[in-house]
Short mmCIF file of C-alpha atoms in Angstrom, two decimals:
data_model
loop_
_atom_site.label_atom_id
_atom_site.label_comp_id
_atom_site.label_asym_id
_atom_site.label_seq_id
_atom_site.Cartn_x
_atom_site.Cartn_y
_atom_site.Cartn_z
CA MET A 1 69.16 -23.03 -63.05
CA THR A 2 66.45 -25.25 -64.43
CA VAL A 3 65.71 -27.94 -61.77
CA GLU A 4 62.56 -29.15 -63.00
CA ALA A 5 62.30 -29.25 -67.04
CA GLY A 6 59.70 -31.99 -67.23
CA LEU A 7 56.93 -29.40 -67.85
CA PRO A 8 55.66 -29.77 -71.70
CA VAL A 9 55.58 -25.99 -72.11
CA GLN A 10 56.05 -26.00 -75.93
CA ALA A 11 52.45 -25.51 -76.48
CA LEU A 12 52.43 -22.62 -74.05
CA ALA A 13 55.41 -20.75 -75.56
CA MET A 14 53.82 -20.55 -78.62
CA ARG A 15 50.37 -19.32 -77.52
CA LEU A 16 52.38 -16.72 -75.51
CA GLY A 17 55.30 -15.65 -77.99
CA GLY A 18 53.73 -16.66 -81.32
CA HIS A 19 55.76 -19.28 -83.76
CA GLU A 20 59.17 -17.98 -82.32
CA GLY A 21 57.81 -18.00 -79.11
CA ALA A 22 60.40 -20.09 -76.40
CA ILE A 23 60.00 -20.43 -72.88
CA GLU A 24 63.78 -20.34 -71.18
CA ASN A 25 65.03 -20.73 -67.37
CA LEU A 26 61.54 -22.43 -66.06
CA VAL A 27 62.01 -23.59 -62.63
CA ARG A 28 59.53 -24.10 -59.88
CA LEU A 29 59.47 -22.25 -56.82
CA SER A 30 59.49 -23.58 -53.84
CA GLY A 31 56.42 -22.46 -51.84
CA GLY A 32 52.60 -23.98 -52.10
CA ALA A 33 51.91 -26.85 -50.52
CA SER A 34 48.51 -26.98 -52.65
CA GLN A 35 49.66 -25.38 -55.89
CA GLU A 36 52.69 -25.57 -58.01
CA THR A 37 54.16 -23.00 -58.95
CA TRP A 38 56.41 -22.02 -61.84
CA ARG A 39 59.05 -18.97 -62.97
CA PHE A 40 60.02 -18.61 -66.53
CA GLU A 41 61.22 -16.64 -69.01
CA LEU A 42 58.95 -16.00 -72.43
CA VAL A 43 61.80 -15.05 -75.39
CA THR A 44 60.95 -13.95 -78.79
CA ALA A 45 63.18 -12.23 -81.25
CA HIS A 46 61.92 -9.15 -79.74
CA MET A 47 62.10 -9.31 -75.92
CA ARG A 48 62.41 -11.25 -72.96
CA GLN A 49 59.72 -11.21 -70.15
CA ALA A 50 59.29 -13.04 -66.71
CA LEU A 51 56.54 -14.84 -65.90
CA ILE A 52 54.79 -17.03 -63.25
CA LEU A 53 52.89 -20.05 -64.04
CA ARG A 54 50.15 -21.13 -61.25
CA ARG A 55 49.28 -24.87 -61.97
CA ALA A 56 47.29 -27.60 -60.19
CA PRO A 57 49.75 -30.69 -59.32
CA GLY A 58 49.53 -32.95 -61.98
CA GLY A 59 46.98 -30.62 -63.69
CA HIS A 60 44.35 -31.67 -61.16
CA ASP A 61 43.16 -28.95 -58.65
CA LEU A 62 44.14 -30.49 -55.29
CA SER A 63 43.68 -27.74 -52.31
CA ALA A 64 43.11 -29.25 -48.96
CA GLU A 65 40.27 -26.53 -48.70
CA PRO A 66 36.70 -27.53 -50.21
CA VAL A 67 35.53 -24.07 -50.77
CA ALA A 68 38.98 -22.87 -52.44
CA ILE A 69 37.80 -20.85 -55.55
CA GLY A 70 40.41 -22.85 -57.95
CA LEU A 71 43.15 -21.61 -60.16
CA ALA A 72 40.52 -20.65 -62.92
CA GLY A 73 38.53 -18.73 -60.14
CA GLU A 74 41.34 -17.15 -58.77
CA ALA A 75 42.31 -15.79 -62.23
CA ARG A 76 38.98 -14.46 -62.68
CA LEU A 77 39.12 -12.78 -59.16
CA LEU A 78 42.24 -11.08 -60.49
CA ARG A 79 41.37 -9.79 -63.40
CA ALA A 80 38.11 -8.18 -61.47
CA ILE A 81 40.10 -6.83 -58.56
CA VAL A 82 43.28 -5.24 -60.19
CA PRO A 83 41.42 -2.27 -61.45
CA HIS A 84 40.25 -1.49 -58.18
CA GLY A 85 43.86 -0.59 -57.14
CA VAL A 86 44.60 -4.02 -55.10
CA ALA A 87 47.92 -4.59 -55.30
CA ALA A 88 47.49 -8.18 -56.92
CA PRO A 89 49.27 -9.67 -59.93
CA ARG A 90 48.14 -9.27 -63.69
CA VAL A 91 46.76 -12.16 -65.32
CA VAL A 92 48.29 -12.88 -68.76
CA HIS A 93 46.68 -15.93 -69.87
CA VAL A 94 44.30 -18.50 -68.46
CA LEU A 95 45.47 -22.18 -69.57
CA GLU A 96 42.86 -24.32 -71.78
CA ALA A 97 42.99 -27.92 -73.12
CA PRO A 98 45.82 -27.06 -75.94
CA ASP A 99 48.15 -25.63 -73.64
CA GLY A 100 48.41 -29.41 -72.33
CA LEU A 101 49.44 -28.28 -68.78
CA GLY A 102 45.59 -28.93 -67.06
CA THR A 103 44.68 -26.39 -64.80
CA GLY A 104 46.20 -22.64 -63.86
CA TYR A 105 46.92 -19.65 -65.64
CA VAL A 106 49.84 -17.14 -66.28
CA MET A 107 50.74 -13.79 -64.54
CA GLU A 108 53.16 -11.41 -64.54
CA CYS A 109 56.30 -11.78 -62.64
CA VAL A 110 56.55 -9.13 -59.32
CA GLU A 111 60.01 -9.03 -58.53
CA GLY A 112 60.41 -9.18 -54.83
CA GLU A 113 60.89 -11.52 -51.59
CA THR A 114 58.18 -13.67 -50.39
CA LEU A 115 60.33 -16.26 -47.77
CA PRO A 116 59.43 -15.28 -44.01
CA ARG A 117 62.67 -15.84 -42.48
CA ARG A 118 64.67 -13.25 -45.17
CA LEU A 119 61.78 -10.63 -44.57
CA GLN A 120 61.81 -10.93 -40.88
CA ARG A 121 65.94 -10.84 -40.54
CA ASP A 122 67.41 -9.46 -43.71
CA ALA A 123 69.04 -6.15 -43.22
CA ALA A 124 67.59 -5.22 -47.01
CA PHE A 125 64.14 -5.37 -45.18
CA ALA A 126 64.65 -3.35 -42.47
CA GLY A 127 62.59 -0.36 -43.62
CA ALA A 128 60.13 -2.13 -45.19
CA ARG A 129 59.95 -4.11 -41.55
CA GLU A 130 59.21 -0.51 -40.25
CA ARG A 131 55.90 -0.11 -42.19
CA PHE A 132 54.99 -3.48 -42.52
CA ALA A 133 51.89 -3.40 -40.39
CA ALA A 134 50.88 -0.20 -41.70
CA ASP A 135 51.15 -1.50 -44.84
CA CYS A 136 49.02 -4.77 -44.35
CA GLY A 137 46.48 -2.54 -42.59
CA ALA A 138 46.15 -0.36 -45.62
CA ALA A 139 46.57 -3.01 -47.91
CA LEU A 140 43.87 -5.01 -46.38
CA ALA A 141 41.28 -1.91 -46.04
CA ARG A 142 41.97 -1.43 -50.14
CA VAL A 143 40.68 -5.39 -50.40
CA HIS A 144 37.83 -5.23 -47.99
CA ALA A 145 36.29 -2.01 -49.91
CA VAL A 146 36.53 -3.58 -53.36
CA ALA A 147 32.35 -4.20 -54.12
CA LEU A 148 32.63 -7.38 -56.59
CA ALA A 149 30.58 -7.74 -59.54
CA PRO A 150 28.02 -10.43 -59.07
CA GLY A 151 29.47 -14.01 -60.18
CA VAL A 152 33.04 -13.29 -59.56
CA LEU A 153 32.68 -15.45 -56.14
CA PRO A 154 30.62 -17.71 -55.20
CA GLY A 155 27.47 -15.57 -53.64
CA GLN A 156 27.10 -17.22 -50.14
CA SER A 157 29.09 -15.49 -47.43
CA ASP A 158 31.37 -17.78 -45.78
CA GLY A 159 31.59 -16.15 -42.09
CA ALA A 160 32.40 -16.96 -38.74
CA GLY A 161 29.60 -19.58 -38.02
CA ALA A 162 29.70 -21.32 -41.73
CA GLN A 163 33.33 -21.88 -41.38
CA LEU A 164 33.08 -23.13 -37.44
CA VAL A 165 30.82 -25.56 -38.87
CA ARG A 166 32.71 -26.61 -41.38
CA TYR A 167 36.03 -26.76 -39.98
CA GLU A 168 34.43 -29.28 -37.10
CA GLN A 169 32.67 -31.21 -39.64
CA ILE A 170 36.07 -32.02 -41.34
CA PHE A 171 37.79 -32.65 -38.10
CA ARG A 172 35.78 -34.95 -36.80
CA SER A 173 35.90 -36.88 -40.47
CA PHE A 174 39.79 -37.59 -38.84
CA ASP A 175 38.83 -39.31 -35.95
CA SER A 176 41.85 -37.31 -34.21
CA ALA A 177 41.77 -36.96 -30.17
CA ARG A 178 43.10 -33.15 -30.01
CA PRO A 179 41.76 -32.04 -26.47
CA ALA A 180 43.13 -28.13 -27.07
CA PHE A 181 41.13 -28.11 -30.10
CA GLU A 182 37.77 -29.31 -28.48
CA ILE A 183 38.48 -26.92 -25.72
CA ALA A 184 38.84 -24.57 -28.55
CA PHE A 185 35.46 -25.50 -30.07
CA ARG A 186 33.51 -25.79 -27.32
CA GLN A 187 34.79 -21.84 -26.78
CA LEU A 188 34.42 -20.60 -30.21
CA LYS A 189 30.61 -21.88 -30.28
CA GLN A 190 30.13 -19.81 -26.81
CA THR A 191 31.72 -16.51 -28.32
CA LEU A 192 30.25 -16.77 -32.01
CA PRO A 193 30.30 -12.98 -33.22
CA ALA A 194 27.49 -11.72 -34.89
CA ALA A 195 27.35 -11.89 -38.51
CA ALA A 196 29.17 -9.33 -40.56
CA PRO A 197 28.09 -7.46 -43.88
CA PRO A 198 30.01 -9.61 -46.40
CA THR A 199 33.00 -8.71 -47.56
CA LEU A 200 36.06 -9.35 -50.04
CA VAL A 201 38.42 -11.58 -48.07
CA HIS A 202 41.54 -12.69 -49.17
CA GLY A 203 41.26 -15.29 -47.17
CA ASP A 204 45.14 -16.55 -46.93
CA PHE A 205 46.70 -13.07 -45.89
CA ARG A 206 49.92 -13.85 -44.51
CA LEU A 207 53.49 -14.01 -44.24
CA GLY A 208 54.34 -16.37 -47.52
CA ASN A 209 51.99 -14.85 -49.60
CA LEU A 210 52.99 -11.36 -48.94
CA MET A 211 55.79 -9.86 -51.38
CA LEU A 212 57.75 -6.84 -50.51
CA ASP A 213 60.61 -5.28 -51.78
CA ALA A 214 63.05 -2.89 -49.83
CA THR A 215 60.37 -0.38 -50.03
CA GLY A 216 57.58 -2.14 -48.17
CA LEU A 217 54.64 -4.33 -49.35
CA LYS A 218 54.56 -4.70 -53.18
CA CYS A 219 51.90 -7.29 -54.08
CA LEU A 220 49.25 -9.61 -52.66
CA LEU A 221 49.42 -13.72 -53.87
CA ASP A 222 47.82 -16.61 -53.76
CA TRP A 223 43.63 -15.63 -53.88
CA GLU A 224 42.49 -19.62 -53.89
CA LEU A 225 40.90 -18.91 -50.77
CA ALA A 226 39.18 -15.38 -51.40
CA HIS A 227 35.54 -15.61 -50.48
CA LEU A 228 32.69 -13.12 -49.17
CA GLY A 229 33.23 -13.36 -45.45
CA ASP A 230 34.05 -11.32 -42.23
CA PRO A 231 37.13 -8.47 -43.15
CA VAL A 232 38.49 -9.36 -39.43
CA GLU A 233 39.14 -12.44 -40.44
CA ASP A 234 41.85 -11.62 -42.93
CA LEU A 235 43.84 -9.29 -39.71
CA ALA A 236 43.47 -11.88 -37.34
CA TRP A 237 44.79 -14.99 -39.70
CA LEU A 238 47.86 -12.67 -40.22
CA CYS A 239 48.77 -12.51 -36.58
CA VAL A 240 47.98 -16.25 -35.86
CA PRO A 241 51.06 -17.69 -34.37
CA SER A 242 52.38 -20.17 -36.71
CA TRP A 243 52.46 -17.08 -39.23
CA ARG A 244 54.64 -15.28 -36.68
CA PHE A 245 57.74 -18.06 -37.67
CA GLY A 246 59.13 -18.01 -34.38
CA GLN A 247 58.80 -14.00 -33.49
CA THR A 248 56.35 -14.75 -30.92
CA ALA A 249 56.56 -11.64 -29.43
CA ARG A 250 55.60 -9.50 -32.57
CA PRO A 251 51.90 -10.57 -33.61
CA VAL A 252 51.50 -8.95 -37.18
CA GLY A 253 53.76 -11.83 -39.48
CA GLY A 254 56.70 -11.90 -36.60
CA ILE A 255 57.38 -8.08 -37.63
CA GLY A 256 55.01 -5.67 -36.54
CA ALA A 257 52.74 -4.76 -33.91
CA LEU A 258 49.23 -5.18 -33.53
CA GLY A 259 48.25 -1.43 -33.37
CA ASP A 260 50.13 -0.48 -36.09
CA LEU A 261 48.24 -2.97 -38.11
CA LEU A 262 44.84 -1.98 -36.69
CA ASP A 263 45.20 2.21 -36.89
CA ALA A 264 46.51 1.95 -40.38
CA TYR A 265 43.72 -0.35 -41.59
CA GLU A 266 41.21 2.25 -39.89
CA ARG A 267 42.87 4.88 -41.17
CA ALA A 268 42.52 3.74 -44.68
CA GLY A 269 38.71 3.51 -44.50
CA GLY A 270 38.63 -0.09 -42.78
CA ARG A 271 35.97 -0.51 -40.48
CA PRO A 272 36.75 0.07 -36.68
CA VAL A 273 37.97 -3.42 -35.31
CA ASP A 274 35.84 -5.26 -32.43
CA ARG A 275 38.76 -6.54 -30.30
CA ALA A 276 36.29 -9.61 -29.05
CA ARG A 277 35.92 -10.08 -33.11
CA PHE A 278 39.52 -9.95 -33.41
CA ASP A 279 40.14 -12.40 -30.49
CA TRP A 280 37.52 -14.75 -32.02
CA TRP A 281 39.37 -14.99 -35.26
CA LEU A 282 42.57 -15.39 -34.14
CA VAL A 283 41.83 -18.07 -32.14
CA PHE A 284 39.43 -19.59 -34.89
CA GLY A 285 42.07 -19.03 -37.25
CA THR A 286 44.81 -20.88 -35.19
CA LEU A 287 42.55 -24.12 -34.82
CA LYS A 288 41.63 -24.00 -38.68
CA TRP A 289 45.53 -24.29 -39.63
CA GLY A 290 45.65 -27.05 -37.15
CA ILE A 291 43.11 -28.79 -38.97
CA MET A 292 44.09 -27.85 -42.31
CA CYS A 293 47.75 -29.25 -41.49
CA LEU A 294 45.68 -32.83 -40.67
CA MET A 295 44.04 -32.04 -44.07
CA MET A 296 47.45 -31.74 -46.12
CA TYR A 297 48.44 -35.04 -44.16
CA ARG A 298 45.25 -36.41 -45.64
CA ALA A 299 46.45 -35.74 -49.48
CA PHE A 300 49.72 -37.82 -48.17
CA GLU A 301 47.72 -40.48 -46.83
CA GLN A 302 45.51 -41.31 -49.57
CA GLY A 303 48.38 -41.64 -51.82
CA LEU A 304 47.14 -38.14 -53.72
CA ASP A 305 50.61 -36.21 -52.98
CA ARG A 306 53.55 -39.01 -51.24
CA SER A 307 56.30 -35.73 -50.93
CA VAL A 308 57.86 -35.48 -47.71
CA GLU A 309 56.51 -31.89 -46.83
CA ARG A 310 52.53 -33.54 -47.05
CA ALA A 311 53.98 -36.32 -44.90
CA ALA A 312 55.60 -34.21 -42.15
CA ILE A 313 52.97 -31.21 -42.08
CA GLY A 314 50.68 -33.30 -39.79
CA ARG A 315 53.08 -33.32 -37.23
CA ARG A 316 52.54 -29.79 -37.07
CA THR A 317 49.10 -29.77 -35.50
CA SER A 318 50.52 -30.26 -32.24
CA GLU A 319 51.90 -26.27 -32.43
CA THR A 320 48.47 -25.09 -33.21
CA GLU A 321 47.53 -27.26 -29.74
CA LEU A 322 49.89 -25.11 -28.00
CA ASP A 323 49.45 -21.92 -29.52
CA LEU A 324 45.62 -22.50 -28.99
CA MET A 325 46.10 -23.06 -25.32
CA LEU A 326 48.49 -20.12 -24.62
CA LEU A 327 45.99 -17.86 -26.62
CA LEU A 328 43.50 -18.97 -24.45
CA GLU A 329 45.47 -18.35 -21.15
CA GLY A 330 46.28 -14.92 -22.59
CA ARG A 331 49.95 -16.05 -22.81
CA LEU A 332 50.12 -15.31 -26.67
CA MET B 1 65.41 -46.25 -26.71
CA SER B 2 67.62 -48.61 -25.02
CA ARG B 3 71.55 -47.39 -25.26
CA GLY B 4 72.26 -50.00 -22.34
CA LEU B 5 73.21 -52.98 -24.83
CA ASN B 6 76.42 -51.80 -25.72
CA LEU B 7 76.79 -54.15 -28.98
CA GLY B 8 79.20 -51.87 -30.35
CA GLU B 9 77.13 -50.95 -33.08
CA PRO B 10 74.69 -47.82 -33.90
CA ASP B 11 71.53 -47.51 -32.53
CA ALA B 12 68.62 -46.27 -34.33
CA ALA B 13 69.22 -42.57 -33.01
CA ASP B 14 72.96 -42.84 -34.58
CA LEU B 15 71.69 -43.93 -37.84
CA LEU B 16 68.84 -41.51 -38.12
CA GLN B 17 71.51 -38.52 -37.39
CA ALA B 18 74.10 -40.31 -39.99
CA VAL B 19 71.17 -40.13 -42.69
CA ALA B 20 70.28 -36.58 -41.40
CA ASP B 21 73.91 -35.18 -41.90
CA PHE B 22 74.23 -36.85 -45.03
CA LEU B 23 70.88 -35.19 -46.72
CA ALA B 24 71.68 -31.39 -44.64
CA GLN B 25 75.67 -31.25 -45.50
CA THR B 26 76.43 -33.49 -48.76
CA VAL B 27 72.44 -33.73 -50.56
CA ALA B 28 71.00 -30.58 -50.06
CA PRO B 29 74.09 -27.77 -50.72
CA ARG B 30 73.77 -29.43 -54.37
CA LEU B 31 69.56 -28.98 -54.90
CA GLU B 32 68.07 -25.71 -55.45
CA GLY B 33 64.30 -24.39 -55.46
CA ARG B 34 61.59 -26.82 -54.41
CA GLU B 35 63.93 -29.65 -54.10
CA ALA B 36 66.35 -28.15 -51.49
CA PHE B 37 63.13 -26.88 -49.70
CA LEU B 38 62.03 -30.82 -49.33
CA ALA B 39 65.38 -31.77 -48.71
CA LYS B 40 65.64 -29.30 -45.29
CA VAL B 41 61.91 -30.62 -44.86
CA ALA B 42 63.29 -34.26 -45.23
CA VAL B 43 65.80 -33.44 -42.55
CA ASN B 44 63.43 -31.96 -40.07
CA THR B 45 61.75 -35.01 -40.18
CA LEU B 46 64.15 -37.38 -39.28
CA GLY B 47 64.75 -35.54 -36.62
CA ILE B 48 61.37 -35.53 -35.47
CA VAL B 49 61.81 -39.59 -35.51
CA ARG B 50 65.25 -39.69 -33.51
CA ARG B 51 63.36 -37.25 -30.98
CA GLN B 52 60.29 -39.57 -30.73
CA LEU B 53 62.54 -42.86 -30.54
CA MET B 54 64.17 -41.43 -27.55
CA GLN B 55 60.89 -39.92 -25.80
CA ASP B 56 59.37 -43.52 -26.17
CA GLY B 57 62.40 -45.00 -24.79
CA ASP B 58 62.10 -42.99 -21.61
CA GLY B 59 58.45 -42.60 -20.81
CA ALA B 60 59.74 -40.58 -17.36
CA LEU B 61 59.04 -37.46 -19.75
CA LEU B 62 55.54 -37.94 -20.04
CA GLN B 63 54.74 -40.21 -17.18
CA PRO B 64 53.72 -37.25 -14.89
CA LEU B 65 51.52 -35.74 -17.30
CA ASN B 66 49.80 -39.04 -18.34
CA ALA B 67 49.22 -39.44 -14.11
CA GLU B 68 47.62 -36.20 -13.96
CA ALA B 69 45.58 -37.09 -16.93
CA ASP B 70 44.19 -40.12 -15.81
CA ALA B 71 43.62 -38.53 -12.05
CA MET B 72 41.62 -36.15 -13.38
CA LEU B 73 39.58 -38.61 -15.72
CA ALA B 74 39.17 -40.71 -12.88
CA ALA B 75 37.53 -37.90 -10.62
CA SER B 76 35.11 -37.57 -13.29
CA GLY B 77 33.85 -41.18 -13.53
CA GLN B 78 36.07 -41.46 -16.93
CA MET B 79 37.86 -44.46 -18.10
CA THR B 80 41.46 -44.05 -17.68
CA GLY B 81 44.76 -44.57 -19.19
CA GLY B 82 46.81 -46.34 -21.81
CA GLN B 83 46.65 -45.84 -25.55
CA ASP B 84 43.38 -44.04 -25.60
CA ARG B 85 43.99 -41.42 -22.84
CA LEU B 86 44.12 -38.63 -25.29
CA ARG B 87 41.16 -39.78 -26.69
CA ALA B 88 39.04 -40.01 -23.22
CA LEU B 89 40.16 -36.42 -22.64
CA ALA B 90 39.41 -35.45 -25.45
CA ASP B 91 35.93 -36.98 -25.73
CA ALA B 92 35.61 -35.58 -21.99
CA ILE B 93 36.10 -32.18 -22.94
CA ARG B 94 33.42 -32.43 -25.85
CA SER B 95 30.75 -33.86 -23.99
CA GLY B 96 30.87 -31.46 -21.18
CA VAL B 97 31.90 -34.12 -18.48
CA LEU B 98 35.16 -31.79 -17.84
CA ALA B 99 34.64 -27.87 -18.17
CA HIS B 100 36.53 -26.48 -21.05
CA ASP B 101 37.34 -23.48 -18.71
CA ASP B 102 38.72 -25.51 -15.86
CA PRO B 103 42.27 -24.02 -15.16
CA ALA B 104 43.74 -27.67 -14.31
CA LEU B 105 42.38 -28.98 -17.10
CA ARG B 106 43.75 -26.16 -19.12
CA SER B 107 47.06 -26.27 -17.56
CA LEU B 108 47.43 -30.30 -18.02
CA VAL B 109 46.27 -29.82 -21.94
CA LEU B 110 48.70 -26.71 -22.23
CA ARG B 111 51.72 -29.09 -20.98
CA LEU B 112 50.72 -32.07 -22.95
CA ALA B 113 50.95 -30.11 -26.33
CA ALA B 114 54.03 -28.60 -25.17
CA ALA B 115 55.49 -32.11 -24.45
CA ARG B 116 54.29 -33.26 -28.00
CA VAL B 117 55.98 -29.72 -29.72
CA SER B 118 59.28 -30.38 -27.98
CA VAL B 119 59.56 -33.43 -29.72
CA GLU B 120 58.17 -32.56 -33.22
CA GLN B 121 59.28 -28.73 -33.15
CA PRO B 122 61.79 -28.18 -30.38
CA ALA B 123 62.49 -24.80 -32.04
CA TYR B 124 59.15 -23.81 -31.87
CA GLY B 125 58.81 -19.97 -30.80
CA SER B 126 56.02 -20.82 -28.76
CA LEU B 127 57.59 -22.95 -26.36
CA LYS B 128 59.48 -19.95 -25.05
CA LEU B 129 56.37 -18.89 -23.46
CA VAL B 130 56.36 -22.46 -21.34
CA PRO B 131 58.67 -22.51 -18.84
CA ASP B 132 58.56 -26.32 -17.65
CA THR B 133 58.74 -27.61 -21.26
CA THR B 134 60.45 -31.13 -21.45
CA GLY B 135 62.50 -31.09 -24.45
CA GLU B 136 66.09 -31.65 -25.73
CA HIS B 137 66.89 -28.00 -26.17
CA GLN B 138 66.87 -27.93 -22.58
CA PRO B 139 70.29 -29.53 -21.15
CA PRO B 140 69.73 -33.00 -19.84
CA PRO B 141 69.41 -33.55 -15.96
CA GLN B 142 72.61 -34.46 -14.00
CA ALA B 143 73.16 -37.93 -13.34
#
């Protein structure tokens, strides 16, 4: 079962389990282009517990997104929001220098499925698919209702205007000729929505970061892009065409209907969603993902991560160019 | 790429296909977790290279789009053609020389993007929404 045993976990085993503590069945999970995720079992004389280690590659934070809060920030945020009833993992331990594993934290292992294709197709999730859009709407309403204590996240709101400026700056630094992106930039500048009251935003709420079981949505994962901003960002990001994983006609994660998402969101206390604002964030999210693909390829180009995944992701930018044009033409 | 030399040897596409099949059929089933995922990515990546080689060899696929772009750029007094065609288009849109909401421009940019996606991800869902996409998921024209 153990595919990569190369992680020195002896110190962590003793930290978590005392002198008799041992770590078994350590395996790196497939997801996570910017962070490593490892599953393992903590074993003592009395118990065996499945846990998850989230860790920066090589122990160094290497996120493509410059405003990512890092794994320490993510652990701090999780500890702050779980008491609010947000379905997020409980943090067990934040890595410290003596653990010898760099930056990261250990959290409880929630059992379920995150792989988009399985969630979209497997018979076991037929019931979960029925309620997926409504589950997501209700879960996001709960996230957006959290009143965070000061200092948990950077105080500055990262809304539509700030993100548009930042991603254009990043894109310009690449010298990448993308006519579709230029059309999108001009359109987005013309239609920039008014600033929204700063709200806790997950920042990467999409298939792949959502854990489901047969009964429905269980847990929201990967909070490293969380920030204060416009809540409609989360609703639209879930519907970005790339996150439909081939099921283009079903806007909500390639599984559900948009009306179900927005109805459930408002029923659960979310502010009514203005359709023009949603459309703006849908186009911007598509553009942003295209630029993020270029950013992740940069890590390969600069020799920071020579994996085939990082190299190949640069070639996913064209899909976002196509989606942008289809969205702007009202065909998607 | 040229398939006309007939040297009785595998061409570049054949070699890439052989490596991709080896990875997919022999290597990938022995892997687990992240390594199995990366093997899948590797197979797909070889597919991109193979399709790009074939498209570069058969410029007919992109030629009408390139000619349309050159005509559009020429009509607005811009430099045209060659390797910098996309750059010229992008700059003209950014500067406003080409109106970003012009239906003809949007149609062209959409088809240019679709042509690239048909090489890089021929099974990508949104391609089905573009009726005249050129790609190997469509049957080749009869000789």
